[in-house]
PDB file of C-alpha atoms in Angstrom:
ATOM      1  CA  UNK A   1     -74.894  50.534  97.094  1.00  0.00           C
ATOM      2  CA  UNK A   2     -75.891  47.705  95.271  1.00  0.00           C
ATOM      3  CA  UNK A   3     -78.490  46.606  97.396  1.00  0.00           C
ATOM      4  CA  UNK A   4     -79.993  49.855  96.659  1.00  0.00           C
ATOM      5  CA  UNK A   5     -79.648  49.826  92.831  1.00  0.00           C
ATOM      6  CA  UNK A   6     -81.737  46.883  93.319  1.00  0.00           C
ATOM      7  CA  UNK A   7     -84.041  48.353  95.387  1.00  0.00           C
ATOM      8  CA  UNK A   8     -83.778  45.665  97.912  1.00  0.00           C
ATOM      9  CA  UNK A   9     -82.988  48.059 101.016  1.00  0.00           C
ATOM     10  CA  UNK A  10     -86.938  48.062 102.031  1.00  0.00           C
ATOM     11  CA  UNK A  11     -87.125  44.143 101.402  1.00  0.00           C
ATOM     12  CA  UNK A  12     -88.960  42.014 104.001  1.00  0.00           C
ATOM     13  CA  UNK A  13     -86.543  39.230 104.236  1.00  0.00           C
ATOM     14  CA  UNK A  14     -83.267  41.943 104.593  1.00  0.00           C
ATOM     15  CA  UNK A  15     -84.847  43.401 106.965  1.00  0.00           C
ATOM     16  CA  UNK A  16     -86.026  40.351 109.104  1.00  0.00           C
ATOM     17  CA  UNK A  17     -82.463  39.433 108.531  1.00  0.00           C
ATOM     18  CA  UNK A  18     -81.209  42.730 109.904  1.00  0.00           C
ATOM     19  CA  UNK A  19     -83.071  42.852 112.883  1.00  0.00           C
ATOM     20  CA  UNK A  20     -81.826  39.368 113.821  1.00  0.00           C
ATOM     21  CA  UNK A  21     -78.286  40.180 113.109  1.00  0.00           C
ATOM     22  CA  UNK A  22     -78.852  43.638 115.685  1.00  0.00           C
ATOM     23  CA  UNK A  23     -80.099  41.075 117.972  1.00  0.00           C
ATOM     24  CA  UNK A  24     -77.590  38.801 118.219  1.00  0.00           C
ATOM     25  CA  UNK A  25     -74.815  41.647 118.307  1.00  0.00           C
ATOM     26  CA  UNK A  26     -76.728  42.832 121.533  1.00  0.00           C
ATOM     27  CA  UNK A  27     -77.134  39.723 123.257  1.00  0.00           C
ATOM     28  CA  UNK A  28     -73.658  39.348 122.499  1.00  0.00           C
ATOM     29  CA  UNK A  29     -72.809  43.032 124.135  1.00  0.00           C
ATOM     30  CA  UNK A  30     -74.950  42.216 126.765  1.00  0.00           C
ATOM     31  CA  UNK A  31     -72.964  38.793 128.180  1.00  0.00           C
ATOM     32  CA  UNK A  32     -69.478  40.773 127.743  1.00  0.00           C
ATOM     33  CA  UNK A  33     -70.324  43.920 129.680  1.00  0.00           C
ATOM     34  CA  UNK A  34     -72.135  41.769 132.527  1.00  0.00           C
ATOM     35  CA  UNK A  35     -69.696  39.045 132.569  1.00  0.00           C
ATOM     36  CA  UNK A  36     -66.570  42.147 132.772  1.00  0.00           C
ATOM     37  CA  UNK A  37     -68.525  43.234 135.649  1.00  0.00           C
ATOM     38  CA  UNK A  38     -68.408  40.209 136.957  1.00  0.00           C
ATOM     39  CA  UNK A  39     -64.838  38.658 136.352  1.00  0.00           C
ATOM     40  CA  UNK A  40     -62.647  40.968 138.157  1.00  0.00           C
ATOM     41  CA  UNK A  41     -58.722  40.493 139.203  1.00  0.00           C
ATOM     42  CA  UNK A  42     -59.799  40.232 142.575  1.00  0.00           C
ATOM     43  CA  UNK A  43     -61.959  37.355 141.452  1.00  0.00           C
ATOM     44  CA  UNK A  44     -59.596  35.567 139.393  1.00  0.00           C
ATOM     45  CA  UNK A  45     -56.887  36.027 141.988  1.00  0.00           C
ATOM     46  CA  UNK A  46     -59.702  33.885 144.527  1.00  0.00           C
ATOM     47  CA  UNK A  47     -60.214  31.598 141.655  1.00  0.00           C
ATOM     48  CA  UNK A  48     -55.785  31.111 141.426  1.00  0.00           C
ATOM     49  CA  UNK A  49     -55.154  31.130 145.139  1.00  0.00           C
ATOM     50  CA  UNK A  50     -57.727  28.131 145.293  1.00  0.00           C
ATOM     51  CA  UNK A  51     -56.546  26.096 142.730  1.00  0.00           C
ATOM     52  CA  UNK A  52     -52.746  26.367 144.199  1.00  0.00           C
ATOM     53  CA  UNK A  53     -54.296  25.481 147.053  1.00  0.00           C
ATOM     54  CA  UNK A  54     -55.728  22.183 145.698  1.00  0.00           C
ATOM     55  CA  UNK A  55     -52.793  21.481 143.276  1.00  0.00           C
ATOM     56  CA  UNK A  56     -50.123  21.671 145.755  1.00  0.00           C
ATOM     57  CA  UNK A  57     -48.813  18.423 146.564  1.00  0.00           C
ATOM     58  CA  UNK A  58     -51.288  16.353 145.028  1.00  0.00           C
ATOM     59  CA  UNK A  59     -49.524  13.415 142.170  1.00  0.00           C
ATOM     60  CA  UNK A  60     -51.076  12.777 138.940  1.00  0.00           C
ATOM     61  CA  UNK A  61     -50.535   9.817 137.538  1.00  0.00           C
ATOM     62  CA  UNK A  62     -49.794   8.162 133.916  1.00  0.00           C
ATOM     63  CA  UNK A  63     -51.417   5.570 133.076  1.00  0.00           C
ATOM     64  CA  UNK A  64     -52.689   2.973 130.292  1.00  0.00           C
ATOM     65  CA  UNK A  65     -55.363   0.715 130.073  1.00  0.00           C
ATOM     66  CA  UNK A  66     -57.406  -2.652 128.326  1.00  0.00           C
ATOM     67  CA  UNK A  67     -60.999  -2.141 128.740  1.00  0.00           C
ATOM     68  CA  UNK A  68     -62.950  -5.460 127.755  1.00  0.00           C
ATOM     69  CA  UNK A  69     -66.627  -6.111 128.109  1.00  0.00           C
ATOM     70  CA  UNK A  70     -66.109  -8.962 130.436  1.00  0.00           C
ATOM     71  CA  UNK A  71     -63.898 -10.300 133.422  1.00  0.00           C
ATOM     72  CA  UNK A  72     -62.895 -13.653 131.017  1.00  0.00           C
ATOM     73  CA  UNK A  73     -62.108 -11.157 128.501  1.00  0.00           C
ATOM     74  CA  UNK A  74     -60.480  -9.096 130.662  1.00  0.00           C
ATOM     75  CA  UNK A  75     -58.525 -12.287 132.482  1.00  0.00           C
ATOM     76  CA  UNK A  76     -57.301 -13.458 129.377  1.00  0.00           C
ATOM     77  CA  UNK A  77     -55.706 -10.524 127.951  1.00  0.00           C
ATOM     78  CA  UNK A  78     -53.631 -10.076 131.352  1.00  0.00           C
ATOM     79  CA  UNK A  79     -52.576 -13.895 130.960  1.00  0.00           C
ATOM     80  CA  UNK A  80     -51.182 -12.969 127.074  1.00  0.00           C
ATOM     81  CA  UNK A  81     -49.248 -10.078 129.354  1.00  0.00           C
ATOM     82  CA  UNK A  82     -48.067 -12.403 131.952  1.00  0.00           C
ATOM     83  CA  UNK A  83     -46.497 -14.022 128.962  1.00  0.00           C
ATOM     84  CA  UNK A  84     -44.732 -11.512 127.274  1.00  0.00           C
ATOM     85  CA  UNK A  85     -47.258  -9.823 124.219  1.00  0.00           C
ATOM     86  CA  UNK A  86     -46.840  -6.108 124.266  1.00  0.00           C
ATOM     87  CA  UNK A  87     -49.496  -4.140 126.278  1.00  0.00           C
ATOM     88  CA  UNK A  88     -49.899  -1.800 123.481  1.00  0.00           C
ATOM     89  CA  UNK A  89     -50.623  -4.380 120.652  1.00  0.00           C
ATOM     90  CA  UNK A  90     -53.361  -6.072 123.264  1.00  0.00           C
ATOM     91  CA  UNK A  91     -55.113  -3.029 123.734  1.00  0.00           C
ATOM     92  CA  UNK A  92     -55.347  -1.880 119.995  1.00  0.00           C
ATOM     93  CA  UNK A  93     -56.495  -5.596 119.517  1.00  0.00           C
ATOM     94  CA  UNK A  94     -58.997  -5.774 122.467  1.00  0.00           C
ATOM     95  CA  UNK A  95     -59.850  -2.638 124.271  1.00  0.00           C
ATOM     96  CA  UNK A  96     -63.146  -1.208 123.648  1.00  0.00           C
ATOM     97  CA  UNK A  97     -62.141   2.054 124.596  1.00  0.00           C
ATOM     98  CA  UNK A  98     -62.098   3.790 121.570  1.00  0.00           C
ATOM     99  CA  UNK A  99     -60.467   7.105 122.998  1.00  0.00           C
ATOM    100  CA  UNK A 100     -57.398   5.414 124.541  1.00  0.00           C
ATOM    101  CA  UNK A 101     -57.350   2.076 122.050  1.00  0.00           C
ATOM    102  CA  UNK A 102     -54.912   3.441 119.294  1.00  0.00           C
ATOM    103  CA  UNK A 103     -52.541   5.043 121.168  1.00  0.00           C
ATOM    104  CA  UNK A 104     -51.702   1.402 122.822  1.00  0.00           C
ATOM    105  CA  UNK A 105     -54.287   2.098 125.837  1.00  0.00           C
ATOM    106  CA  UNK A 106     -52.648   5.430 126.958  1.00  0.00           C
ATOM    107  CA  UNK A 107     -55.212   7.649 128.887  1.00  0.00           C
ATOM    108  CA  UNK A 108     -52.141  10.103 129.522  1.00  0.00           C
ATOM    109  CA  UNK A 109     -52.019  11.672 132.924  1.00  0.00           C
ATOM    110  CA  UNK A 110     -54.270  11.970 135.928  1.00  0.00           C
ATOM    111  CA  UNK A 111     -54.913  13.490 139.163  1.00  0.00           C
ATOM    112  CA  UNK A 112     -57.342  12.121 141.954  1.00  0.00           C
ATOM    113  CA  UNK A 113     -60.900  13.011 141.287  1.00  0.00           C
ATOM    114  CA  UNK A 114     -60.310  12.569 137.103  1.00  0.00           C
ATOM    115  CA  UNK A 115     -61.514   9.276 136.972  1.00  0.00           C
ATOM    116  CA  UNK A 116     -63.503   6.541 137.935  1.00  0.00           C
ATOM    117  CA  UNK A 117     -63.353   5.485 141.733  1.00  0.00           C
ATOM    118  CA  UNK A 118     -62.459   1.912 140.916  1.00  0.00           C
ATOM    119  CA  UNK A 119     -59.925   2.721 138.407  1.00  0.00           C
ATOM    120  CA  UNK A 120     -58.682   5.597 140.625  1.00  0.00           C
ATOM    121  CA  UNK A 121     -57.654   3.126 143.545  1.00  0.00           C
ATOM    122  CA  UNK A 122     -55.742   0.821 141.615  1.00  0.00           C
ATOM    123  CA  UNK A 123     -53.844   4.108 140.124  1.00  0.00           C
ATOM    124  CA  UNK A 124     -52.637   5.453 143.381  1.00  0.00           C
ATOM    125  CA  UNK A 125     -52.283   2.806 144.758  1.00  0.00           C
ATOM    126  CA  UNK A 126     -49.634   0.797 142.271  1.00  0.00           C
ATOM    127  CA  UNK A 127     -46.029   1.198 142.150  1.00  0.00           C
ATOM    128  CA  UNK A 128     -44.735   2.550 139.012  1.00  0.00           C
ATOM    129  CA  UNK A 129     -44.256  -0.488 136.108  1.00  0.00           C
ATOM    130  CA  UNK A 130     -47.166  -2.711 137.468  1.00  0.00           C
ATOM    131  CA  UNK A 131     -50.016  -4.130 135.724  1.00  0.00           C
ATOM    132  CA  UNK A 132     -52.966  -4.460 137.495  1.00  0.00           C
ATOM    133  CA  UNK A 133     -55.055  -7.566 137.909  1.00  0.00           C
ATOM    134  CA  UNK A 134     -58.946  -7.080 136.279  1.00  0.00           C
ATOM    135  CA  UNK A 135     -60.654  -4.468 137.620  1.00  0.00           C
ATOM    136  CA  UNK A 136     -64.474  -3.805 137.030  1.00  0.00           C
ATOM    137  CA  UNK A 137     -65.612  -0.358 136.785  1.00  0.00           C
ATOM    138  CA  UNK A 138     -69.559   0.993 135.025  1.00  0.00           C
ATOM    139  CA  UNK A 139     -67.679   0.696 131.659  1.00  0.00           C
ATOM    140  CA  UNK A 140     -65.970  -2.734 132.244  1.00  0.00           C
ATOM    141  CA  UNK A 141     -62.671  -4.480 133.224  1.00  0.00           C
ATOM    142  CA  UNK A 142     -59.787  -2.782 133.159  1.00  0.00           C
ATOM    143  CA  UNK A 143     -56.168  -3.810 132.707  1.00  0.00           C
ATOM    144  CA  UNK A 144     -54.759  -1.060 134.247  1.00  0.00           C
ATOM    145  CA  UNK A 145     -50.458  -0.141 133.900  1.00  0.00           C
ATOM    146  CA  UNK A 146     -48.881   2.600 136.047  1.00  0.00           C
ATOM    147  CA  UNK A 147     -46.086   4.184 133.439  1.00  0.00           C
ATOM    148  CA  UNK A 148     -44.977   7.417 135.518  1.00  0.00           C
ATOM    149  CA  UNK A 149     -45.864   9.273 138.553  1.00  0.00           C
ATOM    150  CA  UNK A 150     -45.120  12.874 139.227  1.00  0.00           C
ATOM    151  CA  UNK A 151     -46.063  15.881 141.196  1.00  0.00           C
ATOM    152  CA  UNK A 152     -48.673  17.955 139.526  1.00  0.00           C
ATOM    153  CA  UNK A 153     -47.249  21.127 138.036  1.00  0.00           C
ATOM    154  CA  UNK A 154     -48.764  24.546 139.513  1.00  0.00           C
ATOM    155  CA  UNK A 155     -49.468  26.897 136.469  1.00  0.00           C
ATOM    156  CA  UNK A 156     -48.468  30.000 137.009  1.00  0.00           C
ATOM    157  CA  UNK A 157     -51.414  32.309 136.943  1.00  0.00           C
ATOM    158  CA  UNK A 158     -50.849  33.529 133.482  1.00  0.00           C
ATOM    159  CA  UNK A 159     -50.937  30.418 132.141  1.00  0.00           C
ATOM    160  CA  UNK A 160     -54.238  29.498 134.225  1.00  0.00           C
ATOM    161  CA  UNK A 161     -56.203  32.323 133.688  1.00  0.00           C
ATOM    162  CA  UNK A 162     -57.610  31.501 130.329  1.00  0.00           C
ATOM    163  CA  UNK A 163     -59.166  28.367 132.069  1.00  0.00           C
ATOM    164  CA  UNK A 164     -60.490  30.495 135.220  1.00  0.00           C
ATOM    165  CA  UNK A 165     -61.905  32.814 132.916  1.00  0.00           C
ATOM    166  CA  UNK A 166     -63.850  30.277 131.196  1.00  0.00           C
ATOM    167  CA  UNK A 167     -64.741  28.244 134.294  1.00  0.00           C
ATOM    168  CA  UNK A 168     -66.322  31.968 136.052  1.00  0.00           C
ATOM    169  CA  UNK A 169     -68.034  32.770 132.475  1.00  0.00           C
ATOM    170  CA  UNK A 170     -69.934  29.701 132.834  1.00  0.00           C
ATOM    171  CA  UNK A 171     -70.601  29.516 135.772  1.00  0.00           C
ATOM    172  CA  UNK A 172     -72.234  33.307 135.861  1.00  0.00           C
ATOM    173  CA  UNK A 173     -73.500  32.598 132.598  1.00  0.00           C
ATOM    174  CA  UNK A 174     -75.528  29.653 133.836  1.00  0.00           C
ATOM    175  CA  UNK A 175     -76.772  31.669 137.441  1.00  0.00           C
ATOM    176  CA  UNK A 176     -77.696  34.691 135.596  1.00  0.00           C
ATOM    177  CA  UNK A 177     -79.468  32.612 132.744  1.00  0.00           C
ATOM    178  CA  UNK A 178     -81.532  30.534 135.780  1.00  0.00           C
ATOM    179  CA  UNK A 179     -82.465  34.128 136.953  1.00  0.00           C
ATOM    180  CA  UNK A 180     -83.720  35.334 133.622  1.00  0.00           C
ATOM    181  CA  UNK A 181     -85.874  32.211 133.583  1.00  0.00           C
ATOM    182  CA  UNK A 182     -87.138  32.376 136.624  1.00  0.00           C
ATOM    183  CA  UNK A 183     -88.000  35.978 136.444  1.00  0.00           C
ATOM    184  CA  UNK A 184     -89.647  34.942 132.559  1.00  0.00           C
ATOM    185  CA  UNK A 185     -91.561  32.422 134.248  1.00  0.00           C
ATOM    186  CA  UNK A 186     -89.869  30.168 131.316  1.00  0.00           C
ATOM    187  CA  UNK A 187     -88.572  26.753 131.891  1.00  0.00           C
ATOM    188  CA  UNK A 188     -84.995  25.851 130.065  1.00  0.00           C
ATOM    189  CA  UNK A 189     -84.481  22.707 128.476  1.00  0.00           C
ATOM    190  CA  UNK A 190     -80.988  22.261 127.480  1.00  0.00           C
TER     191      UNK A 190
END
C-alpha cells in the first residue's frame, strides 16, 4: 500500500528486484521437487543398509597429537614427554595444529579412512596409553597418543538420515548440475 502511495509499484529497480526474487523462489522449487523425486525411502534405505554394512565392526579410535614443523622439533618434544611434562601443555606450547592445539592436541575420535595414511597406521596399530615415536606425515611430525578405543556406534536410521539426505542431495545436485552444463554447452568453475 505504501509502495503505491508512492507510486513506486512501476519502478525499474522494484521490478528488477522482483523478477530476481521470482527467480530465485523457482530455482529453489525446482531443486526440491527434482531432488523429492529423487530421494526416495527405498533410496535412503540403500543408502542405511550400506553404511551398517561398513560401520559394523570397524573401531574408531581417540586420539591426540603434537604436530611440529620438523623431526628435531618433533624429537624433542617426545624427550620433554619421556620425562614427565604433560602432553597437553606441550602441544598448546608447540603444535602447529591450530584445530587440535588448544584442546591439549585432542583430534577426538576416528575411524580408518578419516585420516592421513601415516598417522592412520600408528593409530591402529598402538595399544591404548602409548605415545608414539615421530611420525612424518604432508603436514609434519606427529606425536601421536592413543587415549581410547571403541567399537563404532551404528546410528539407527533415524538418527542417520539427516546425513544420507544431505550426502544424496549433493550428490544429485552435482550430476544433474554437470548435465545442465553440458546440455548449455557452459563450462562450471567452482
Amino acid at each position: 500500500i505504501e509502495a503505491e502511495k508512492k507510486n513506486n509499484k512501476n519502478n525499474k529497480k522494484l521490478q528488477e528486484n522482483l523478477k530476481q526474487v521470482e527467480n530465485q523462489v523457482m530455482q529453489q522449487f525446482i531443486i526440491e521437487q527434482y531432488l523429492s523425486e529423487k530421494i526416495t525411502y527405498k533410496k535412503i534405505d540403500e543408502e542405511y543398509n550400506k553404511l551398517v554394512k561398513e560401520l559394523k565392526g570397524q573401531k574408531e579410535i581417540k586420539s591426540r597429537h603434537i604436530l611440529t614443523d620438523s623431526e628435531e622439533k618433533a624429537k624433542n618434544v617426545k624427550k620433554k614427554l619421556d620425562n614427565g611434562s604433560k602432553f597437553e601443555d606441550l602441544a598448546k606450547e608447540y603444535s602447529k595444529d591450530g584445530g587440535s592445539k588448544l584442546k591439549g592436541g585432542d583430534i577426538g575420535f576416528a575411524m580408518r579412512g578419516q585420516l592421513v595414511a601415516e598417522y592412520e597406521t600408528i593409530l591402529f596399530s598402538l595399544p591404548k596409553g602409548v605415545v608414539s615415536s615421530p611420525v612424518k606425515s604432508q603436514f609434519g611430525w606427529h606425536i601421536i597418543e592413543i587415549l581410547d578405543k571403541r567399537d563404532v556406534k551404528v546410528p539407527s536410521k533415524q538418527e542417520a538420515e539427516p546425513g544420507i539426505r544431505q550426502k544424496l542431495s549433493k550428490e544429485y545436485l552435482d550430476k544433474y548440475f554437470a548435465d545442465l552444463a553440458i546440455d548449455a554447452n557452459i563450462e562450471l568453475k567452482l
